[in-house]
């Protein structure tokens, strides 16, 4: 791997919370990636909802397959730009570790329950998982990841919460950008979900080709595909159109970001932090991307079927939260022994870590 001057280099890492010597066979970002893959929270992503709940069908994306797609897209962009591939991979695989069961509806519900106790932010929770909640090592809690991976995981953060996080929260208070690798994963996350959610939307029957024709880029791309291939199955047509759209978006992101790099000419990874956002779409692609997002919000995320799943999810999270609040002794001992924070935070940690089906199981077990 040839690293550009502006890429993050593990030998210049800002380090780990607890000192560890460098491994002889793996760089620090590879090591972080491996720690994430071997964590329990990573395995649980398999049974957490992306948009469609797990029991709706086996072909839909889960948080795990979403994270793998984000990782794949991030690696491709990082390679093109000369950034550190292992770092983007580690950030991508960890970026959703703090997600609750049942997707965004689950997160919103838990945030409401936690309103008077500091709220719930899934980015912050992902950091909490890798810094504290994973119990794999004798020497420390959490996975003790490098600053660069932790910084990449913390995509958004309120100033209030950032002020409690030390160095990794600084940029939300003082301003400034994260590493290029973190910027890459942010965009790869959006590129991945917007395309795979449309794909899953078609699979579920909520979306169809006629409706998608409202989107200019979809209409144009499907026209090109139909002109080139005359006898495609609908599955081939869908895949070919979405594949081309995604490829165009990624190419635009790479081209525009390379042009930004030429303009600003950063000489080190540290230079990136005081520059404007380097990874970005061209203005033309920004419009196309905004149209895709608007369409998905209107026709997919706000669709009555998805909304109904969301309402059911909210009820489950709400019931579980208040059940454990009123029956705190029922919370597993491993969550209760943390006396540093309010009982409600320990309950939120437990609920956020659940898979969809485990949450359902508890609802049945306690007759909620
Ligand atoms: Mg994501």
Tab-separated table of C-alpha atoms and ligand atoms in Angstrom:
chain	number	residue	atom	x	y	z
A	1	UNK	CA	0.000	0.000	0.000
A	2	UNK	CA	1.497	3.363	-1.041
A	3	UNK	CA	0.413	6.073	1.356
A	4	UNK	CA	0.015	9.682	0.270
A	5	UNK	CA	1.572	12.412	2.438
A	6	UNK	CA	-1.867	13.387	3.745
A	7	UNK	CA	-2.873	9.807	4.696
A	8	UNK	CA	-3.039	8.678	8.331
A	9	UNK	CA	0.061	6.694	9.166
A	10	UNK	CA	-0.092	4.283	12.126
A	11	UNK	CA	3.476	5.179	13.060
A	12	UNK	CA	2.255	8.760	13.739
A	13	UNK	CA	-0.884	7.633	15.595
A	14	UNK	CA	-2.077	9.744	18.513
A	15	UNK	CA	-2.143	6.420	20.334
A	16	UNK	CA	-4.438	4.360	22.541
A	17	UNK	CA	-6.074	5.236	25.863
A	18	UNK	CA	-3.908	2.546	27.528
A	19	UNK	CA	-0.359	2.172	26.253
A	20	UNK	CA	0.419	-0.989	24.273
A	21	UNK	CA	3.602	-1.745	22.368
A	22	UNK	CA	3.344	-2.038	18.587
A	23	UNK	CA	2.782	-5.564	17.227
A	24	UNK	CA	5.515	-6.990	15.015
A	25	UNK	CA	3.246	-8.481	12.349
A	26	UNK	CA	0.336	-6.039	12.075
A	27	UNK	CA	0.071	-2.261	11.977
A	28	UNK	CA	-2.083	-0.630	14.666
A	29	UNK	CA	-5.070	-0.043	12.374
A	30	UNK	CA	-5.038	-3.700	11.241
A	31	UNK	CA	-4.968	-4.673	14.863
A	32	UNK	CA	-7.959	-2.434	15.589
A	33	UNK	CA	-9.856	-3.919	12.657
A	34	UNK	CA	-9.182	-7.433	13.995
A	35	UNK	CA	-10.321	-6.474	17.510
A	36	UNK	CA	-13.589	-5.133	16.091
A	37	UNK	CA	-14.270	-8.268	14.040
A	38	UNK	CA	-13.707	-10.470	17.111
A	39	UNK	CA	-16.030	-8.421	19.322
A	40	UNK	CA	-19.473	-9.585	20.489
A	41	UNK	CA	-21.048	-6.288	19.397
A	42	UNK	CA	-19.869	-6.900	15.832
A	43	UNK	CA	-21.458	-10.362	15.739
A	44	UNK	CA	-24.731	-8.940	17.017
A	45	UNK	CA	-24.973	-6.581	14.010
A	46	UNK	CA	-26.095	-9.662	12.084
A	47	UNK	CA	-29.496	-9.578	13.784
A	48	UNK	CA	-30.048	-5.858	13.936
A	49	UNK	CA	-32.366	-4.066	11.539
A	50	UNK	CA	-31.130	-1.756	8.819
A	51	UNK	CA	-34.563	-0.701	7.505
A	52	UNK	CA	-36.511	-3.952	7.250
A	53	UNK	CA	-36.816	-5.963	10.431
A	54	UNK	CA	-35.093	-9.292	10.431
A	55	UNK	CA	-38.226	-11.445	10.305
A	56	UNK	CA	-39.494	-9.669	7.149
A	57	UNK	CA	-37.133	-11.818	5.076
A	58	UNK	CA	-33.621	-13.218	4.841
A	59	UNK	CA	-32.656	-11.235	1.745
A	60	UNK	CA	-32.740	-7.799	3.340
A	61	UNK	CA	-29.695	-5.952	4.600
A	62	UNK	CA	-28.843	-6.135	8.264
A	63	UNK	CA	-26.498	-3.783	10.136
A	64	UNK	CA	-23.762	-6.332	9.514
A	65	UNK	CA	-24.109	-6.488	5.730
A	66	UNK	CA	-24.514	-2.693	5.701
A	67	UNK	CA	-21.220	-2.338	7.593
A	68	UNK	CA	-19.484	-4.727	5.177
A	69	UNK	CA	-20.737	-2.713	2.196
A	70	UNK	CA	-19.546	0.524	3.817
A	71	UNK	CA	-16.168	-1.104	4.380
A	72	UNK	CA	-15.893	-2.251	0.758
A	73	UNK	CA	-16.801	1.178	-0.653
A	74	UNK	CA	-14.451	2.918	1.802
A	75	UNK	CA	-11.516	0.685	0.876
A	76	UNK	CA	-11.985	1.384	-2.821
A	77	UNK	CA	-12.033	5.154	-2.277
A	78	UNK	CA	-9.084	5.012	0.151
A	79	UNK	CA	-7.013	3.053	-2.366
A	80	UNK	CA	-7.788	5.523	-5.148
A	81	UNK	CA	-6.784	8.474	-2.950
A	82	UNK	CA	-3.712	6.888	-1.347
A	83	UNK	CA	-5.305	6.847	2.123
A	84	UNK	CA	-4.920	4.102	4.730
A	85	UNK	CA	-7.169	1.159	3.783
A	86	UNK	CA	-6.908	-0.615	7.130
A	87	UNK	CA	-7.995	2.525	8.947
A	88	UNK	CA	-11.095	3.046	6.797
A	89	UNK	CA	-11.939	-0.630	7.173
A	90	UNK	CA	-11.702	-0.461	10.969
A	91	UNK	CA	-13.854	2.690	11.137
A	92	UNK	CA	-16.439	1.280	8.717
A	93	UNK	CA	-16.807	-2.027	10.557
A	94	UNK	CA	-17.201	-0.241	13.898
A	95	UNK	CA	-19.305	2.754	12.842
A	96	UNK	CA	-22.677	1.169	13.714
A	97	UNK	CA	-21.690	-0.946	16.741
A	98	UNK	CA	-23.753	1.319	19.000
A	99	UNK	CA	-26.948	1.036	16.987
A	100	UNK	CA	-29.999	-0.149	18.887
A	101	UNK	CA	-32.194	-2.988	17.622
A	102	UNK	CA	-34.878	-1.972	15.064
A	103	UNK	CA	-32.908	0.702	13.207
A	104	UNK	CA	-33.553	4.415	13.581
A	105	UNK	CA	-36.965	3.931	15.185
A	106	UNK	CA	-35.235	2.007	17.996
A	107	UNK	CA	-32.712	4.763	18.477
A	108	UNK	CA	-35.345	7.510	18.549
A	109	UNK	CA	-37.369	5.565	21.108
A	110	UNK	CA	-34.358	4.999	23.362
A	111	UNK	CA	-33.383	8.654	23.045
A	112	UNK	CA	-36.889	9.622	24.240
A	113	UNK	CA	-36.686	7.242	27.210
A	114	UNK	CA	-33.281	8.765	28.090
A	115	UNK	CA	-34.453	12.380	27.673
A	116	UNK	CA	-33.915	13.290	31.328
A	117	UNK	CA	-30.757	11.187	31.671
A	118	UNK	CA	-28.426	12.565	29.007
A	119	UNK	CA	-30.208	11.205	25.911
A	120	UNK	CA	-28.998	8.525	23.530
A	121	UNK	CA	-26.843	9.107	20.417
A	122	UNK	CA	-25.852	6.055	18.403
A	123	UNK	CA	-22.459	7.489	17.359
A	124	UNK	CA	-21.581	8.177	20.948
A	125	UNK	CA	-22.829	4.718	21.879
A	126	UNK	CA	-20.537	3.127	19.241
A	127	UNK	CA	-17.632	4.870	20.953
A	128	UNK	CA	-18.913	3.694	24.350
A	129	UNK	CA	-18.956	0.113	23.042
A	130	UNK	CA	-15.324	0.179	21.910
A	131	UNK	CA	-14.068	2.287	24.854
A	132	UNK	CA	-15.933	0.616	27.654
A	133	UNK	CA	-18.693	-1.938	27.058
A	134	UNK	CA	-16.706	-4.677	25.291
A	135	UNK	CA	-15.044	-6.892	27.900
A	136	UNK	CA	-12.311	-8.847	26.159
A	137	UNK	CA	-9.081	-7.874	27.856
A	138	UNK	CA	-7.731	-8.282	31.344
A	139	UNK	CA	-5.761	-5.038	31.292
A	140	UNK	CA	-8.573	-2.653	30.347
A	141	UNK	CA	-12.271	-2.300	29.556
A	142	UNK	CA	-13.235	-1.906	25.909
A	143	UNK	CA	-11.051	-2.637	22.890
A	144	UNK	CA	-8.490	0.126	23.512
A	145	UNK	CA	-8.529	1.286	19.890
A	146	UNK	CA	-6.310	3.985	18.412
A	147	UNK	CA	-7.366	7.639	18.473
A	148	UNK	CA	-7.836	7.637	14.673
A	149	UNK	CA	-10.394	4.804	14.715
A	150	UNK	CA	-12.238	6.309	17.699
A	151	UNK	CA	-12.301	9.720	16.007
A	152	UNK	CA	-13.762	8.130	12.858
A	153	UNK	CA	-16.480	6.332	14.833
A	154	UNK	CA	-17.623	9.605	16.410
A	155	UNK	CA	-19.223	11.036	13.290
A	156	UNK	CA	-21.534	13.456	15.124
A	157	UNK	CA	-21.606	14.534	18.723
A	158	UNK	CA	-23.353	17.262	20.699
A	159	UNK	CA	-21.009	19.851	22.270
A	160	UNK	CA	-22.253	18.868	25.703
A	161	UNK	CA	-21.301	15.220	25.234
A	162	UNK	CA	-18.084	16.087	23.382
A	163	UNK	CA	-16.874	18.081	26.381
A	164	UNK	CA	-16.750	14.850	28.423
A	165	UNK	CA	-14.728	12.888	25.874
A	166	UNK	CA	-11.262	14.467	26.036
A	167	UNK	CA	-9.155	14.680	22.874
A	168	UNK	CA	-11.569	12.739	20.674
A	169	UNK	CA	-14.362	15.268	21.356
A	170	UNK	CA	-12.199	18.354	20.711
A	171	UNK	CA	-13.178	18.932	17.085
A	172	UNK	CA	-16.869	19.285	17.986
A	173	UNK	CA	-15.960	22.099	20.367
A	174	UNK	CA	-13.041	23.835	18.646
A	175	UNK	CA	-14.041	23.031	15.053
A	176	UNK	CA	-11.861	21.278	12.492
A	177	UNK	CA	-12.099	18.147	10.380
A	178	UNK	CA	-11.351	14.530	11.173
A	179	UNK	CA	-8.829	12.514	9.123
A	180	UNK	CA	-9.455	11.915	5.421
A	181	UNK	CA	-10.115	8.269	6.278
A	182	UNK	CA	-12.951	9.300	8.639
A	183	UNK	CA	-14.340	11.625	5.956
A	184	UNK	CA	-14.260	8.768	3.425
A	185	UNK	CA	-16.262	6.443	5.693
A	186	UNK	CA	-18.903	9.143	6.331
A	187	UNK	CA	-19.571	9.394	2.615
A	188	UNK	CA	-19.293	5.647	2.005
A	189	UNK	CA	-21.929	5.117	4.720
A	190	UNK	CA	-24.398	7.386	2.929
A	191	UNK	CA	-23.594	5.990	-0.527
A	192	UNK	CA	-24.070	2.428	0.744
A	193	UNK	CA	-27.353	2.911	2.564
A	194	UNK	CA	-29.038	5.051	-0.064
A	195	UNK	CA	-28.441	2.389	-2.743
A	196	UNK	CA	-29.036	-0.733	-0.708
A	197	UNK	CA	-32.170	0.693	0.901
A	198	UNK	CA	-33.601	1.375	-2.580
A	199	UNK	CA	-32.637	-2.169	-3.566
A	200	UNK	CA	-34.355	-3.573	-0.449
A	201	UNK	CA	-37.307	-1.252	-1.071
A	202	UNK	CA	-37.762	-2.806	-4.514
A	203	UNK	CA	-37.383	-6.310	-3.085
A	204	UNK	CA	-40.053	-5.605	-0.476
A	205	UNK	CA	-42.502	-4.307	-3.089
A	206	UNK	CA	-42.694	-0.876	-1.402
A	207	UNK	CA	-40.847	0.697	-4.349
A	208	UNK	CA	-41.173	-0.101	-8.029
A	209	UNK	CA	-39.508	0.966	-11.255
A	210	UNK	CA	-42.314	3.340	-12.194
A	211	UNK	CA	-42.031	5.202	-8.907
A	212	UNK	CA	-38.224	5.270	-9.111
A	213	UNK	CA	-38.609	6.876	-12.538
A	214	UNK	CA	-39.297	10.100	-10.607
A	215	UNK	CA	-35.561	10.254	-9.955
A	216	UNK	CA	-33.744	11.749	-12.940
A	217	UNK	CA	-30.510	9.772	-12.480
A	218	UNK	CA	-32.471	6.522	-12.131
A	219	UNK	CA	-34.506	7.266	-15.244
A	220	UNK	CA	-31.426	8.083	-17.313
A	221	UNK	CA	-29.393	5.124	-16.093
A	222	UNK	CA	-32.193	2.622	-16.683
A	223	UNK	CA	-32.639	4.046	-20.205
A	224	UNK	CA	-28.925	3.435	-20.900
A	225	UNK	CA	-29.120	-0.102	-19.499
A	226	UNK	CA	-32.252	-0.964	-21.489
A	227	UNK	CA	-30.614	0.330	-24.674
A	228	UNK	CA	-27.515	-1.788	-24.087
A	229	UNK	CA	-29.262	-4.990	-22.926
A	230	UNK	CA	-32.559	-5.874	-24.518
A	231	UNK	CA	-33.648	-8.948	-22.555
A	232	UNK	CA	-32.846	-8.509	-18.883
A	233	UNK	CA	-34.794	-10.040	-16.020
A	234	UNK	CA	-36.109	-7.444	-13.579
A	235	UNK	CA	-33.467	-8.565	-11.064
A	236	UNK	CA	-30.673	-8.022	-13.604
A	237	UNK	CA	-32.118	-4.653	-14.569
A	238	UNK	CA	-32.325	-3.488	-10.942
A	239	UNK	CA	-28.810	-4.635	-10.151
A	240	UNK	CA	-27.317	-3.168	-13.315
A	241	UNK	CA	-28.994	0.222	-12.790
A	242	UNK	CA	-28.127	0.539	-9.089
A	243	UNK	CA	-24.587	-0.706	-9.698
A	244	UNK	CA	-24.015	1.944	-12.370
A	245	UNK	CA	-25.539	4.705	-10.276
A	246	UNK	CA	-23.347	3.805	-7.332
A	247	UNK	CA	-20.268	3.584	-9.526
A	248	UNK	CA	-20.962	7.052	-10.986
A	249	UNK	CA	-21.380	8.541	-7.535
A	250	UNK	CA	-18.175	6.973	-6.218
A	251	UNK	CA	-16.215	8.093	-9.305
A	252	UNK	CA	-17.501	11.636	-8.862
A	253	UNK	CA	-16.577	11.609	-5.164
A	254	UNK	CA	-13.037	10.420	-5.967
A	255	UNK	CA	-12.529	12.892	-8.844
A	256	UNK	CA	-13.840	15.857	-6.893
A	257	UNK	CA	-11.865	14.941	-3.763
A	258	UNK	CA	-8.657	14.546	-5.802
A	259	UNK	CA	-9.240	17.986	-7.272
A	260	UNK	CA	-9.729	19.385	-3.728
A	261	UNK	CA	-6.468	17.726	-2.677
A	262	UNK	CA	-4.678	19.388	-5.595
A	263	UNK	CA	-6.141	22.790	-4.696
A	264	UNK	CA	-5.324	22.645	-0.985
A	265	UNK	CA	-2.141	20.594	-1.328
A	266	UNK	CA	-2.011	19.184	2.237
A	267	UNK	CA	1.445	17.943	3.205
A	268	UNK	CA	0.467	15.810	6.177
A	269	UNK	CA	-2.468	14.109	7.887
A	270	UNK	CA	-2.378	16.946	10.416
A	271	UNK	CA	-2.903	19.580	7.661
A	272	UNK	CA	-6.250	17.919	6.831
A	273	UNK	CA	-7.675	18.866	10.235
A	274	UNK	CA	-7.539	22.606	9.623
A	275	UNK	CA	-8.736	22.531	5.986
A	276	UNK	CA	-12.353	22.558	4.766
A	277	UNK	CA	-13.959	19.183	4.045
A	278	UNK	CA	-11.793	17.549	1.372
A	279	UNK	CA	-13.896	14.492	0.601
A	280	UNK	CA	-16.943	15.742	-1.227
A	281	UNK	CA	-19.114	15.426	-4.318
A	282	UNK	CA	-19.132	17.872	-7.213
A	283	UNK	CA	-22.070	20.311	-7.091
A	284	UNK	CA	-23.748	18.402	-9.896
A	285	UNK	CA	-23.532	15.107	-7.976
A	286	UNK	CA	-24.594	16.775	-4.737
A	287	UNK	CA	-27.910	17.577	-6.407
A	288	UNK	CA	-28.319	14.024	-7.713
A	289	UNK	CA	-27.522	12.619	-4.284
A	290	UNK	CA	-29.937	14.999	-2.552
A	291	UNK	CA	-32.683	13.886	-4.941
A	292	UNK	CA	-32.020	10.234	-4.042
A	293	UNK	CA	-32.154	10.988	-0.335
A	294	UNK	CA	-35.374	12.997	-0.652
A	295	UNK	CA	-36.980	10.242	-2.650
A	296	UNK	CA	-36.044	7.585	-0.080
A	297	UNK	CA	-37.282	9.672	2.807
A	298	UNK	CA	-40.616	10.304	1.139
A	299	UNK	CA	-41.349	6.947	-0.450
A	300	UNK	CA	-39.444	4.469	1.689
A	301	UNK	CA	-38.665	5.632	5.236
A	302	UNK	CA	-42.054	7.361	5.564
A	303	UNK	CA	-43.966	4.510	3.918
A	304	UNK	CA	-46.819	3.284	6.162
A	305	UNK	CA	-45.349	-0.251	6.278
A	306	UNK	CA	-41.941	1.022	7.432
A	307	UNK	CA	-43.623	3.466	9.826
A	308	UNK	CA	-45.706	0.648	11.339
A	309	UNK	CA	-42.539	-1.405	11.912
A	310	UNK	CA	-41.102	1.698	13.561
A	311	UNK	CA	-44.078	2.140	15.870
A	312	UNK	CA	-43.890	-1.501	16.963
A	313	UNK	CA	-40.167	-1.049	17.585
A	314	UNK	CA	-40.754	2.066	19.682
A	315	UNK	CA	-43.278	0.208	21.829
A	316	UNK	CA	-40.806	-2.630	22.424
A	317	UNK	CA	-37.947	-0.295	23.403
A	318	UNK	CA	-40.248	1.764	25.624
A	319	UNK	CA	-41.650	-1.348	27.366
A	320	UNK	CA	-38.190	-2.807	27.956
A	321	UNK	CA	-36.776	0.459	29.288
A	322	UNK	CA	-39.543	1.006	31.852
A	323	UNK	CA	-39.647	-2.672	32.795
A	324	UNK	CA	-35.945	-2.568	33.765
A	325	UNK	CA	-36.331	0.856	35.378
A	326	UNK	CA	-39.021	-0.523	37.703
A	327	UNK	CA	-37.359	-3.935	38.105
A	328	UNK	CA	-33.698	-2.906	38.177
A	329	UNK	CA	-32.665	-6.174	39.850
A	330	UNK	CA	-33.679	-7.986	36.636
A	331	UNK	CA	-30.947	-6.173	34.664
A	332	UNK	CA	-28.020	-8.587	34.176
A	333	UNK	CA	-25.400	-8.154	36.890
A	334	UNK	CA	-22.699	-7.336	34.322
A	335	UNK	CA	-24.604	-4.100	33.520
A	336	UNK	CA	-25.530	-3.314	37.114
A	337	UNK	CA	-21.963	-3.390	38.457
A	338	UNK	CA	-21.152	-0.159	36.657
A	339	UNK	CA	-21.874	2.327	39.439
A	340	UNK	CA	-20.147	5.256	37.714
A	341	UNK	CA	-23.308	6.256	35.916
A	342	UNK	CA	-27.052	6.444	36.462
A	343	UNK	CA	-29.091	3.247	36.444
A	344	UNK	CA	-30.843	4.532	33.318
A	345	UNK	CA	-27.519	4.602	31.411
A	346	UNK	CA	-26.854	0.985	32.358
A	347	UNK	CA	-30.345	0.057	31.123
A	348	UNK	CA	-29.749	1.948	27.856
A	349	UNK	CA	-26.418	0.116	27.388
A	350	UNK	CA	-28.187	-3.220	27.815
A	351	UNK	CA	-31.064	-2.367	25.452
A	352	UNK	CA	-28.789	-0.810	22.796
A	353	UNK	CA	-26.747	-4.010	22.650
A	354	UNK	CA	-29.761	-6.256	22.018
A	355	UNK	CA	-30.513	-7.852	18.667
A	356	UNK	CA	-34.053	-7.492	17.287
A	357	UNK	CA	-34.956	-11.045	18.142
A	358	UNK	CA	-33.494	-10.926	21.655
A	359	UNK	CA	-35.624	-7.841	22.349
A	360	UNK	CA	-38.684	-9.764	21.105
A	361	UNK	CA	-37.738	-12.744	23.280
A	362	UNK	CA	-37.573	-10.564	26.415
A	363	UNK	CA	-40.953	-9.017	25.618
A	364	UNK	CA	-42.417	-12.537	25.485
A	365	UNK	CA	-40.471	-13.775	28.522
A	366	UNK	CA	-41.695	-10.907	30.739
A	367	UNK	CA	-45.163	-10.788	29.178
A	368	UNK	CA	-44.789	-7.087	28.263
B	1	LIG	MG1	-24.208	3.258	8.852
